[in-house]
mmCIF file of C-alpha atoms in Angstrom:
data_model
loop_
_atom_site.group_PDB
_atom_site.id
_atom_site.type_symbol
_atom_site.label_atom_id
_atom_site.label_comp_id
_atom_site.label_asym_id
_atom_site.label_seq_id
_atom_site.Cartn_x
_atom_site.Cartn_y
_atom_site.Cartn_z
ATOM 1 C CA MET A 1 -9.663 1.235 -12.634
ATOM 2 C CA ARG A 2 -8.407 -2.271 -13.365
ATOM 3 C CA MET A 3 -7.930 -5.013 -10.815
ATOM 4 C CA TYR A 4 -5.667 -8.050 -11.216
ATOM 5 C CA ILE A 5 -6.692 -10.862 -8.883
ATOM 6 C CA ASN A 6 -4.664 -13.825 -7.669
ATOM 7 C CA THR A 7 -7.059 -16.484 -6.387
ATOM 8 C CA PRO A 8 -5.197 -19.269 -4.570
ATOM 9 C CA VAL A 9 -5.777 -22.934 -5.339
ATOM 10 C CA ARG A 10 -5.890 -23.671 -1.615
ATOM 11 C CA MET A 11 -8.048 -21.183 0.250
ATOM 12 C CA ASN A 12 -7.222 -20.238 3.834
ATOM 13 C CA ASN A 13 -9.965 -20.771 6.420
ATOM 14 C CA GLN A 14 -9.791 -17.045 7.081
ATOM 15 C CA LYS A 15 -11.014 -15.193 3.992
ATOM 16 C CA VAL A 16 -8.331 -12.507 3.985
ATOM 17 C CA LEU A 17 -8.072 -10.354 0.872
ATOM 18 C CA ILE A 18 -5.045 -8.128 0.285
ATOM 19 C CA ILE A 19 -5.220 -5.060 -1.948
ATOM 20 C CA PHE A 20 -1.887 -3.753 -3.252
ATOM 21 C CA VAL A 21 -1.623 0.007 -3.819
ATOM 22 C CA PRO A 22 1.147 1.105 -6.218
ATOM 23 C CA GLY A 23 3.512 3.971 -5.522
ATOM 24 C CA PHE A 24 4.746 6.805 -7.718
ATOM 25 C CA MET A 25 5.095 5.645 -11.355
ATOM 26 C CA GLU A 26 4.413 2.015 -10.364
ATOM 27 C CA THR A 27 1.701 -0.181 -11.868
ATOM 28 C CA ALA A 28 -0.039 -3.453 -11.064
ATOM 29 C CA HIS A 29 2.635 -5.124 -13.185
ATOM 30 C CA THR A 30 5.586 -3.771 -11.224
ATOM 31 C CA PRO A 31 7.676 -6.872 -10.356
ATOM 32 C CA LEU A 32 7.458 -6.212 -6.612
ATOM 33 C CA PHE A 33 3.668 -6.597 -6.641
ATOM 34 C CA VAL A 34 3.578 -9.526 -9.043
ATOM 35 C CA ARG A 35 6.134 -11.510 -7.015
ATOM 36 C CA THR A 36 4.681 -10.810 -3.592
ATOM 37 C CA ALA A 37 1.076 -11.371 -4.677
ATOM 38 C CA GLN A 38 1.977 -14.776 -6.060
ATOM 39 C CA MET A 39 3.999 -15.708 -2.977
ATOM 40 C CA ILE A 40 1.288 -14.692 -0.525
ATOM 41 C CA SER A 41 -1.457 -16.500 -2.431
ATOM 42 C CA LYS A 42 0.646 -19.653 -2.640
ATOM 43 C CA GLN A 43 1.952 -19.635 0.931
ATOM 44 C CA GLU A 44 -1.148 -18.527 2.823
ATOM 45 C CA GLY A 45 -4.132 -19.106 0.566
ATOM 46 C CA PHE A 46 -5.072 -15.407 0.683
ATOM 47 C CA THR A 47 -6.619 -13.707 -2.337
ATOM 48 C CA THR A 48 -4.617 -10.728 -3.619
ATOM 49 C CA VAL A 49 -5.698 -7.787 -5.763
ATOM 50 C CA ARG A 50 -3.361 -5.415 -7.609
ATOM 51 C CA LEU A 51 -4.902 -2.039 -8.506
ATOM 52 C CA ASP A 52 -4.177 -0.160 -11.709
ATOM 53 C CA GLY A 53 -5.630 2.541 -13.929
ATOM 54 C CA PRO A 54 -5.037 6.042 -15.333
ATOM 55 C CA SER A 55 -5.443 7.740 -11.954
ATOM 56 C CA PHE A 56 -2.458 5.688 -10.843
ATOM 57 C CA TYR A 57 0.310 5.485 -13.466
ATOM 58 C CA GLU A 58 -0.610 2.745 -15.947
ATOM 59 C CA ASN A 59 -1.076 5.059 -18.928
ATOM 60 C CA VAL A 60 1.785 5.778 -21.302
ATOM 61 C CA GLY A 61 1.567 9.488 -20.518
ATOM 62 C CA GLY A 62 2.603 8.790 -16.957
ATOM 63 C CA LEU A 63 1.130 11.770 -15.117
ATOM 64 C CA LYS A 64 -1.372 13.206 -17.586
ATOM 65 C CA GLU A 65 -4.350 11.581 -15.858
ATOM 66 C CA ALA A 66 -2.891 11.054 -12.397
ATOM 67 C CA SER A 67 -5.067 12.060 -9.457
ATOM 68 C CA ILE A 68 -4.486 11.240 -5.809
ATOM 69 C CA ASP A 69 -8.133 11.951 -4.961
ATOM 70 C CA ALA A 70 -9.196 9.478 -7.646
ATOM 71 C CA GLN A 71 -6.689 6.919 -6.348
ATOM 72 C CA VAL A 72 -8.167 7.194 -2.873
ATOM 73 C CA GLN A 73 -11.699 6.778 -4.218
ATOM 74 C CA HIS A 74 -10.661 3.705 -6.245
ATOM 75 C CA ILE A 75 -9.181 2.137 -3.115
ATOM 76 C CA ILE A 76 -12.331 2.906 -1.122
ATOM 77 C CA ASP A 77 -14.471 1.366 -3.868
ATOM 78 C CA ALA A 78 -12.285 -1.749 -3.959
ATOM 79 C CA VAL A 79 -12.399 -2.210 -0.191
ATOM 80 C CA SER A 80 -16.195 -1.810 -0.185
ATOM 81 C CA HIS A 81 -16.573 -4.280 -3.055
ATOM 82 C CA PHE A 82 -14.405 -7.034 -1.622
ATOM 83 C CA ARG A 83 -15.632 -6.686 1.945
ATOM 84 C CA ARG A 84 -18.869 -8.389 0.850
ATOM 85 C CA GLU A 85 -17.059 -11.657 0.193
ATOM 86 C CA SER A 86 -14.087 -11.475 2.571
ATOM 87 C CA ASP A 87 -13.703 -11.745 6.327
ATOM 88 C CA ARG A 88 -10.974 -9.116 6.310
ATOM 89 C CA VAL A 89 -9.622 -6.690 3.723
ATOM 90 C CA VAL A 90 -6.024 -5.505 4.135
ATOM 91 C CA LEU A 91 -4.372 -2.624 2.257
ATOM 92 C CA VAL A 92 -0.680 -2.887 1.387
ATOM 93 C CA GLY A 93 0.812 0.320 0.013
ATOM 94 C CA HIS A 94 4.360 0.778 -1.267
ATOM 95 C CA SER A 95 6.292 4.061 -1.222
ATOM 96 C CA MET A 96 3.862 6.890 -2.070
ATOM 97 C CA GLY A 97 1.123 4.260 -2.180
ATOM 98 C CA ALA A 98 1.616 3.944 1.573
ATOM 99 C CA PHE A 99 0.636 7.587 2.113
ATOM 100 C CA VAL A 100 -2.324 7.232 -0.265
ATOM 101 C CA SER A 101 -3.471 4.097 1.577
ATOM 102 C CA LEU A 102 -3.700 6.074 4.824
ATOM 103 C CA LEU A 103 -6.043 8.532 3.106
ATOM 104 C CA ALA A 104 -8.330 5.595 2.214
ATOM 105 C CA ASP A 105 -8.757 4.661 5.881
ATOM 106 C CA THR A 106 -12.330 5.982 5.672
ATOM 107 C CA ALA A 107 -13.202 2.724 3.865
ATOM 108 C CA HIS A 108 -12.361 0.940 7.139
ATOM 109 C CA PRO A 109 -9.977 -1.773 5.941
ATOM 110 C CA GLU A 110 -9.163 -4.319 8.634
ATOM 111 C CA ARG A 111 -5.596 -2.997 8.675
ATOM 112 C CA ILE A 112 -2.987 -1.260 6.548
ATOM 113 C CA ILE A 113 0.597 -2.375 5.918
ATOM 114 C CA LEU A 114 3.051 0.279 4.737
ATOM 115 C CA TRP A 115 6.030 -0.841 2.649
ATOM 116 C CA ASP A 116 8.909 1.638 2.944
ATOM 117 C CA PRO A 117 6.620 4.690 3.072
ATOM 118 C CA SER A 118 7.790 7.708 1.122
ATOM 119 C CA LEU A 119 8.176 11.408 1.546
ATOM 120 C CA HIS A 120 5.029 13.502 1.204
ATOM 121 C CA PRO A 121 3.697 13.618 -2.393
ATOM 122 C CA ARG A 122 4.428 17.355 -2.567
ATOM 123 C CA GLU A 123 8.107 16.621 -2.074
ATOM 124 C CA ILE A 124 8.054 13.734 -4.537
ATOM 125 C CA PHE A 125 6.387 15.783 -7.256
ATOM 126 C CA ALA A 126 8.444 18.931 -6.690
ATOM 127 C CA SER A 127 11.183 17.927 -9.116
ATOM 128 C CA THR A 128 8.653 16.532 -11.597
ATOM 129 C CA LEU A 129 6.745 19.809 -11.687
ATOM 130 C CA ARG A 130 9.975 21.665 -12.399
ATOM 131 C CA ASN A 131 10.633 19.392 -15.363
ATOM 132 C CA ALA A 132 8.870 20.990 -18.323
ATOM 133 C CA SER A 133 9.171 17.807 -20.425
ATOM 134 C CA GLN A 134 6.856 15.868 -18.068
ATOM 135 C CA ALA A 135 3.161 16.712 -18.491
ATOM 136 C CA VAL A 136 1.315 16.656 -15.177
ATOM 137 C CA SER A 137 -2.467 16.774 -14.859
ATOM 138 C CA SER A 138 -3.862 20.088 -13.649
ATOM 139 C CA THR A 139 -6.064 18.108 -11.266
ATOM 140 C CA LEU A 140 -3.032 16.625 -9.553
ATOM 141 C CA ILE A 141 -1.323 20.006 -9.262
ATOM 142 C CA LYS A 142 -4.380 21.416 -7.466
ATOM 143 C CA GLU A 143 -4.641 18.382 -5.189
ATOM 144 C CA LEU A 144 -1.073 18.580 -3.930
ATOM 145 C CA SER A 145 -1.614 21.839 -2.056
ATOM 146 C CA LEU A 146 -4.715 20.445 -0.343
ATOM 147 C CA LEU A 147 -3.271 17.168 0.901
ATOM 148 C CA PRO A 148 -2.817 16.728 4.651
ATOM 149 C CA ASP A 149 0.748 16.384 5.878
ATOM 150 C CA ILE A 150 2.081 12.974 6.888
ATOM 151 C CA GLU A 151 1.529 13.642 10.565
ATOM 152 C CA SER A 152 -2.146 14.524 10.046
ATOM 153 C CA ALA A 153 -2.811 11.640 7.659
ATOM 154 C CA ALA A 154 -1.282 9.226 10.148
ATOM 155 C CA ALA A 155 -3.113 10.709 13.146
ATOM 156 C CA ASP A 156 -6.482 10.391 11.366
ATOM 157 C CA THR A 157 -5.984 6.682 10.616
ATOM 158 C CA THR A 158 -8.308 4.550 12.722
ATOM 159 C CA CYS A 159 -7.278 1.000 11.766
ATOM 160 C CA PRO A 160 -4.133 -0.856 12.932
ATOM 161 C CA VAL A 161 -1.047 -0.140 10.820
ATOM 162 C CA GLY A 162 2.211 -2.042 10.423
ATOM 163 C CA ILE A 163 5.327 -0.566 8.802
ATOM 164 C CA ILE A 164 8.081 -2.453 6.961
ATOM 165 C CA SER A 165 11.099 -0.340 6.047
ATOM 166 C CA ALA A 166 14.056 -0.999 3.756
ATOM 167 C CA GLU A 167 17.449 -0.267 5.285
ATOM 168 C CA GLN A 168 18.810 1.112 2.000
ATOM 169 C CA GLY A 169 15.494 2.758 1.100
ATOM 170 C CA ALA A 170 13.362 5.252 2.999
ATOM 171 C CA ALA A 171 13.889 3.916 6.521
ATOM 172 C CA HIS A 172 15.372 7.245 7.608
ATOM 173 C CA ILE A 173 12.098 9.127 6.975
ATOM 174 C CA VAL A 174 9.641 6.767 8.680
ATOM 175 C CA ALA A 175 9.458 8.657 11.997
ATOM 176 C CA PRO A 176 6.509 10.986 11.117
ATOM 177 C CA TYR A 177 4.391 7.940 10.322
ATOM 178 C CA MET A 178 5.377 6.018 13.445
ATOM 179 C CA ARG A 179 4.957 8.866 15.920
ATOM 180 C CA HIS A 180 1.394 9.745 14.932
ATOM 181 C CA LEU A 181 -0.384 6.488 14.091
ATOM 182 C CA PRO A 182 -2.961 5.801 16.830
ATOM 183 C CA ILE A 183 -2.722 1.999 16.462
ATOM 184 C CA LEU A 184 0.809 1.026 15.411
ATOM 185 C CA LEU A 185 1.215 -2.731 15.125
ATOM 186 C CA GLY A 186 4.964 -2.247 14.917
ATOM 187 C CA GLN A 187 7.801 -1.256 12.616
ATOM 188 C CA VAL A 188 10.520 -3.534 11.264
ATOM 189 C CA THR A 189 13.461 -2.787 8.995
ATOM 190 C CA ILE A 190 14.754 -5.390 6.549
ATOM 191 C CA PRO A 191 18.581 -5.242 6.641
ATOM 192 C CA GLY A 192 20.263 -4.468 3.326
ATOM 193 C CA ALA A 193 17.004 -4.137 1.371
ATOM 194 C CA ASP A 194 16.640 -1.380 -1.214
ATOM 195 C CA HIS A 195 13.433 0.607 -1.678
ATOM 196 C CA ASN A 196 11.973 -2.032 -4.018
ATOM 197 C CA PHE A 197 13.064 -5.076 -1.982
ATOM 198 C CA SER A 198 14.659 -6.229 -5.224
ATOM 199 C CA THR A 199 16.457 -9.437 -4.282
ATOM 200 C CA GLN A 200 14.724 -12.757 -3.678
ATOM 201 C CA GLN A 201 15.992 -12.759 -0.097
ATOM 202 C CA HIS A 202 14.549 -9.327 0.621
ATOM 203 C CA THR A 203 11.257 -10.099 -1.146
ATOM 204 C CA SER A 204 10.877 -13.246 0.942
ATOM 205 C CA ALA A 205 11.606 -11.277 4.116
ATOM 206 C CA LEU A 206 9.050 -8.652 3.063
ATOM 207 C CA VAL A 207 6.362 -11.297 2.537
ATOM 208 C CA HIS A 208 7.192 -12.913 5.897
ATOM 209 C CA GLU A 209 6.944 -9.631 7.802
ATOM 210 C CA THR A 210 3.768 -8.653 5.958
ATOM 211 C CA LEU A 211 2.081 -11.902 6.957
ATOM 212 C CA GLN A 212 3.245 -11.432 10.545
ATOM 213 C CA PHE A 213 1.519 -8.046 10.671
ATOM 214 C CA ILE A 214 -1.635 -9.421 9.053
ATOM 215 C CA LYS A 215 -1.854 -12.157 11.692
ATOM 216 C CA LYS A 216 -0.791 -10.036 14.647
ATOM 217 C CA PRO A 217 -3.596 -9.306 17.132
ATOM 218 C CA SER A 218 -4.696 -5.718 17.381
ATOM 219 C CA PRO A 219 -5.865 -4.086 20.628
ATOM 220 C CA TYR A 220 -9.514 -4.744 19.750
ATOM 221 C CA GLU A 221 -9.558 -8.241 18.267
ATOM 222 C CA ASP A 222 -8.397 -11.746 19.041
ATOM 223 C CA GLY A 223 -6.008 -12.112 16.097
ATOM 224 C CA LEU A 224 -5.814 -13.729 12.692
ATOM 225 C CA ALA A 225 -3.695 -16.818 13.268
ATOM 226 C CA HIS A 226 -5.028 -19.790 11.341
#
């Protein structure tokens, strides 16, 4: 696993560290993560970490080494590592990375923010597995049948979760997440945004809403306002 860290020039009094979890066929260098990591570090003085590696999708082969179980373990390892030097560690997962982030709840991040969470990985990979030209790791194929459904993954999540949907993205499939999360900080939809929050306006709105969820008090703490 590789980690790309943005350390702000001006540190916030609260040592909040944000770990970005890529979605299907995304990498640490996907523009969405690069832009938002830079914006958050500059605006708030929070340290950001973008995860990458063969278990995600950074290798040229795409899916030859992909493993959701390995992704979850990498996230758990990252949370455990950075908790030593941070007051709070927050996971931010995009698309399928949102579902994977919920599975890493056992690492006890301070909270999780879901960016336009996707369909279940089995549904996402269904067409890929039918495509003979795309090599998929045998490990991943075995894992897919063993994954919990969205409802179960959400219900087993113990930390507070906020959801930011894209109106032109996957907003129409967010209900299974919302209905079953024990501690839902809230759900907002960014009008006109596509799945990747591609425009500057939508990226700025995404960063704003993400920071609002990070600072929002949960039922068992006083809040993160600085």
